[in-house]
Amino acid sequence: MSSASAHFSRSPLPLAHHNSLDVFAGWFVQLDGRQQALLVITYWAIWYAKNKLIYKGSICSIPATSTFIQAFILEIESLVVVSAPKPVPKDVKWFPPDNNSIKINFDASFNISTNSSVTGIVARNFQGLVMAACTFSHSAVTDAFTAEALACETAVTFVSDLGFNSVQVEGDSLSIIKKLNATTMDRSLLSPIISDIQNLRGSFDSITFSFVSWKGNMVAHELAKLGTQFSEPM
């Protein structure tokens, strides 16, 4: 039995009254928060798969839909707030790295209709001068979370190939940054990519991963959008 089935086996759907919204609502509110989230995301994923079949003639397989649902749930759980949020300054700007470091910003543009993504990467020095920049496309990308993870992996690989030894990696995907800074092993569906990034740490004398809001990540964001115009890395 799958984990999703196990969660709902204790509170079976009232099939005898499936036409009654009141009965359904009464059953829904008795579920815990995770069960409610799982149910809503499952319905939404099925609705999206149905529309994709009707309007685009594209079939979403059951394994692919199930994988998307599980990934969505795991990413939501990874973003549980453990403390009160701090006020975010209205004017967030990009700041240069330390004198001897290179800061590399990454972002991803995900196309849900083609299951593809484009990574935008820019590397700048302590003076703010661009040392390198690129766009890179990915195929068979299941969701936006995977797109961001692939963008980070591509950025780290890119800057390693360029030979920079002291690097500050910065992106606006909080879930990916949290996974890379976690002290425990990642067990989500993104774990293979996270593991690959962690293994690349040995290529550097120093490497850090930090979160920045999208306002401080605009160059990488625009590069990711620009990269959708090209079929090859640029």
Short mmCIF file of C-alpha atoms in Angstrom, two decimals:
data_model
loop_
_atom_site.label_atom_id
_atom_site.label_comp_id
_atom_site.label_asym_id
_atom_site.label_seq_id
_atom_site.Cartn_x
_atom_site.Cartn_y
_atom_site.Cartn_z
CA MET A 1 0.00 0.00 0.00
CA SER A 2 1.36 3.44 -0.91
CA SER A 3 1.92 6.12 1.72
CA ALA A 4 -0.96 8.13 0.22
CA SER A 5 -3.32 5.14 0.53
CA ALA A 6 -2.20 4.52 4.09
CA HIS A 7 -3.11 8.06 5.08
CA PHE A 8 -6.66 7.77 3.77
CA SER A 9 -7.37 4.19 4.84
CA ARG A 10 -8.26 5.43 8.34
CA SER A 11 -10.76 7.97 6.98
CA PRO A 12 -12.43 6.42 3.91
CA LEU A 13 -14.12 8.67 1.38
CA PRO A 14 -17.92 8.64 1.94
CA LEU A 15 -18.67 7.13 -1.47
CA ALA A 16 -22.34 6.47 -0.61
CA HIS A 17 -22.88 10.23 -0.43
CA HIS A 18 -20.48 11.40 -3.13
CA ASN A 19 -23.12 13.77 -4.56
CA SER A 20 -23.50 15.68 -1.33
CA LEU A 21 -21.10 18.59 -0.95
CA ASP A 22 -22.13 18.99 2.67
CA VAL A 23 -21.20 15.41 3.51
CA PHE A 24 -17.92 15.73 1.63
CA ALA A 25 -17.09 18.99 3.40
CA GLY A 26 -17.88 17.41 6.75
CA TRP A 27 -15.55 14.52 5.97
CA PHE A 28 -12.84 16.85 4.66
CA VAL A 29 -12.64 18.98 7.81
CA GLN A 30 -12.10 15.84 9.92
CA LEU A 31 -8.82 15.11 8.11
CA ASP A 32 -5.53 16.42 9.45
CA GLY A 33 -3.61 19.10 7.62
CA ARG A 34 -1.37 16.72 5.68
CA GLN A 35 -4.30 14.62 4.50
CA GLN A 36 -6.16 17.74 3.37
CA ALA A 37 -3.12 18.99 1.46
CA LEU A 38 -2.59 15.58 -0.15
CA LEU A 39 -6.24 15.40 -1.22
CA VAL A 40 -6.29 18.91 -2.69
CA ILE A 41 -3.00 18.45 -4.57
CA THR A 42 -4.16 15.06 -5.88
CA TYR A 43 -7.42 16.50 -7.21
CA TRP A 44 -5.54 19.42 -8.77
CA ALA A 45 -2.98 17.10 -10.43
CA ILE A 46 -5.78 14.92 -11.88
CA TRP A 47 -7.64 18.01 -13.11
CA TYR A 48 -4.49 19.30 -14.79
CA ALA A 49 -3.77 15.91 -16.40
CA LYS A 50 -7.35 15.78 -17.72
CA ASN A 51 -7.10 19.26 -19.27
CA LYS A 52 -3.71 18.45 -20.79
CA LEU A 53 -5.26 15.40 -22.46
CA ILE A 54 -8.38 17.26 -23.68
CA TYR A 55 -6.74 20.44 -24.97
CA LYS A 56 -3.27 19.25 -25.98
CA GLY A 57 -3.71 15.54 -26.57
CA SER A 58 -0.85 14.86 -24.17
CA ILE A 59 -1.16 11.95 -21.75
CA CYS A 60 0.23 12.27 -18.21
CA SER A 61 1.07 8.79 -16.98
CA ILE A 62 -0.05 7.64 -13.56
CA PRO A 63 3.57 7.25 -12.30
CA ALA A 64 4.42 10.79 -13.49
CA THR A 65 1.33 12.25 -11.81
CA SER A 66 2.06 10.32 -8.61
CA THR A 67 5.67 11.53 -8.62
CA PHE A 68 4.52 15.13 -9.03
CA ILE A 69 2.09 14.82 -6.11
CA GLN A 70 4.72 13.31 -3.82
CA ALA A 71 7.30 15.93 -4.79
CA PHE A 72 4.83 18.74 -4.14
CA ILE A 73 3.97 17.38 -0.68
CA LEU A 74 7.62 16.89 0.28
CA GLU A 75 8.55 20.40 -0.82
CA ILE A 76 5.69 21.90 1.20
CA GLU A 77 6.81 19.98 4.27
CA SER A 78 10.42 21.14 3.80
CA LEU A 79 9.27 24.75 4.05
CA VAL A 80 7.72 24.47 7.52
CA VAL A 81 8.43 27.68 9.36
CA VAL A 82 10.12 27.05 12.71
CA SER A 83 10.32 30.68 13.77
CA ALA A 84 8.51 33.94 13.18
CA PRO A 85 9.36 35.40 9.77
CA LYS A 86 11.65 38.40 9.78
CA PRO A 87 10.59 41.58 8.00
CA VAL A 88 11.95 41.70 4.46
CA PRO A 89 13.40 45.02 3.32
CA LYS A 90 11.46 46.59 0.46
CA ASP A 91 14.56 47.40 -1.57
CA VAL A 92 16.56 44.21 -1.96
CA LYS A 93 19.69 44.60 -4.05
CA TRP A 94 22.46 42.32 -5.22
CA PHE A 95 25.62 42.65 -3.12
CA PRO A 96 29.12 41.71 -4.31
CA PRO A 97 31.06 38.88 -2.64
CA ASP A 98 34.17 39.14 -0.50
CA ASN A 99 37.39 40.29 -2.17
CA ASN A 100 38.73 36.84 -2.94
CA SER A 101 35.43 35.19 -3.89
CA ILE A 102 33.17 34.86 -6.89
CA LYS A 103 29.41 35.09 -6.42
CA ILE A 104 27.35 32.99 -8.78
CA ASN A 105 23.61 33.55 -9.05
CA PHE A 106 21.25 31.02 -10.60
CA ASP A 107 17.59 30.84 -11.54
CA ALA A 108 15.29 28.60 -13.58
CA SER A 109 12.46 29.12 -16.04
CA PHE A 110 10.12 26.11 -16.06
CA ASN A 111 7.71 25.30 -18.92
CA ILE A 112 5.01 22.99 -17.60
CA SER A 113 3.54 22.31 -21.07
CA THR A 114 6.81 20.91 -22.46
CA ASN A 115 8.29 19.60 -19.18
CA SER A 116 11.46 21.55 -19.88
CA SER A 117 13.41 24.28 -18.13
CA VAL A 118 16.13 26.83 -18.79
CA THR A 119 18.86 27.73 -16.32
CA GLY A 120 20.26 31.25 -16.12
CA ILE A 121 23.69 31.73 -14.48
CA VAL A 122 25.87 34.77 -13.86
CA ALA A 123 29.23 34.89 -12.03
CA ARG A 124 30.51 38.24 -10.73
CA ASN A 125 33.54 39.33 -8.73
CA PHE A 126 33.88 41.65 -5.72
CA GLN A 127 33.73 44.69 -8.02
CA GLY A 128 30.46 43.50 -9.52
CA LEU A 129 32.09 42.75 -12.86
CA VAL A 130 30.65 39.83 -14.81
CA MET A 131 33.25 37.06 -15.05
CA ALA A 132 31.00 34.60 -16.91
CA ALA A 133 27.35 34.01 -17.75
CA CYS A 134 25.36 31.32 -19.52
CA THR A 135 21.97 29.80 -20.22
CA PHE A 136 21.38 26.05 -20.30
CA SER A 137 18.27 24.08 -21.25
CA HIS A 138 17.01 20.87 -19.61
CA SER A 139 14.45 18.36 -20.88
CA ALA A 140 12.25 15.82 -19.05
CA VAL A 141 11.86 18.14 -16.05
CA THR A 142 8.87 17.09 -13.93
CA ASP A 143 8.23 20.24 -11.88
CA ALA A 144 9.50 23.68 -10.87
CA PHE A 145 11.32 22.31 -7.81
CA THR A 146 13.38 19.97 -10.01
CA ALA A 147 14.06 22.86 -12.38
CA GLU A 148 15.53 24.94 -9.54
CA ALA A 149 17.63 22.02 -8.28
CA LEU A 150 19.01 21.41 -11.79
CA ALA A 151 19.76 25.12 -12.11
CA CYS A 152 21.82 25.05 -8.92
CA GLU A 153 23.66 21.90 -10.00
CA THR A 154 24.42 23.43 -13.40
CA ALA A 155 25.68 26.63 -11.74
CA VAL A 156 28.04 24.77 -9.41
CA THR A 157 29.33 22.59 -12.27
CA PHE A 158 29.77 25.67 -14.47
CA VAL A 159 31.81 27.63 -11.95
CA SER A 160 33.88 24.53 -11.10
CA ASP A 161 34.76 24.05 -14.78
CA LEU A 162 35.87 27.68 -14.90
CA GLY A 163 38.39 26.97 -12.15
CA PHE A 164 37.15 29.35 -9.44
CA ASN A 165 38.14 28.12 -5.97
CA SER A 166 36.21 30.37 -3.60
CA VAL A 167 32.54 30.65 -4.50
CA GLN A 168 29.34 32.03 -3.00
CA VAL A 169 26.29 30.42 -4.62
CA GLU A 170 23.11 32.47 -4.38
CA GLY A 171 19.57 31.75 -5.56
CA ASP A 172 15.95 32.60 -4.84
CA SER A 173 14.79 29.00 -4.26
CA LEU A 174 14.54 28.76 -0.48
CA SER A 175 13.78 25.02 -0.46
CA ILE A 176 16.92 24.15 -2.48
CA ILE A 177 19.17 26.38 -0.35
CA LYS A 178 17.75 24.85 2.85
CA LYS A 179 18.42 21.33 1.56
CA LEU A 180 22.03 22.20 0.70
CA ASN A 181 22.65 23.73 4.12
CA ALA A 182 20.90 20.96 6.07
CA THR A 183 22.98 18.75 8.36
CA THR A 184 20.87 15.67 7.63
CA MET A 185 20.61 13.66 4.44
CA ASP A 186 17.92 14.81 2.04
CA ARG A 187 15.24 12.15 1.50
CA SER A 188 13.01 13.92 -0.99
CA LEU A 189 12.68 13.09 -4.68
CA LEU A 190 15.36 15.71 -5.29
CA SER A 191 17.95 13.78 -3.27
CA PRO A 192 19.99 12.57 -6.31
CA ILE A 193 20.50 16.14 -7.50
CA ILE A 194 21.18 17.46 -3.99
CA SER A 195 23.71 14.65 -3.49
CA ASP A 196 25.47 15.51 -6.77
CA ILE A 197 25.77 19.15 -5.71
CA GLN A 198 27.15 18.16 -2.30
CA ASN A 199 29.72 15.93 -3.99
CA LEU A 200 30.93 18.92 -6.01
CA ARG A 201 31.90 20.74 -2.80
CA GLY A 202 35.27 19.02 -2.94
CA SER A 203 36.10 20.95 -6.12
CA PHE A 204 36.39 24.19 -4.15
CA ASP A 205 38.52 25.59 -1.36
CA SER A 206 35.40 27.37 -0.13
CA ILE A 207 31.76 27.27 -1.22
CA THR A 208 28.61 28.59 0.47
CA PHE A 209 24.93 28.51 -0.44
CA SER A 210 22.65 31.41 0.44
CA PHE A 211 19.11 32.58 -0.30
CA VAL A 212 18.24 35.93 -1.84
CA SER A 213 14.82 37.22 -2.84
CA TRP A 214 14.02 37.46 -6.54
CA LYS A 215 14.75 41.20 -6.49
CA GLY A 216 18.37 40.41 -5.67
CA ASN A 217 18.49 37.69 -8.30
CA MET A 218 17.17 39.63 -11.28
CA VAL A 219 20.13 39.12 -13.64
CA ALA A 220 19.97 35.33 -13.36
CA HIS A 221 16.17 35.53 -13.66
CA GLU A 222 16.37 37.53 -16.90
CA LEU A 223 19.02 35.18 -18.30
CA ALA A 224 16.73 32.22 -17.64
CA LYS A 225 13.94 33.98 -19.56
CA LEU A 226 16.33 34.91 -22.38
CA GLY A 227 17.54 31.32 -22.64
CA THR A 228 14.09 30.13 -23.72
CA GLN A 229 14.91 31.61 -27.14
CA PHE A 230 17.80 29.20 -27.68
CA SER A 231 17.87 25.46 -28.14
CA GLU A 232 21.55 25.15 -27.22
CA PRO A 233 23.60 26.39 -24.24
CA MET A 234 24.74 29.98 -24.76
#
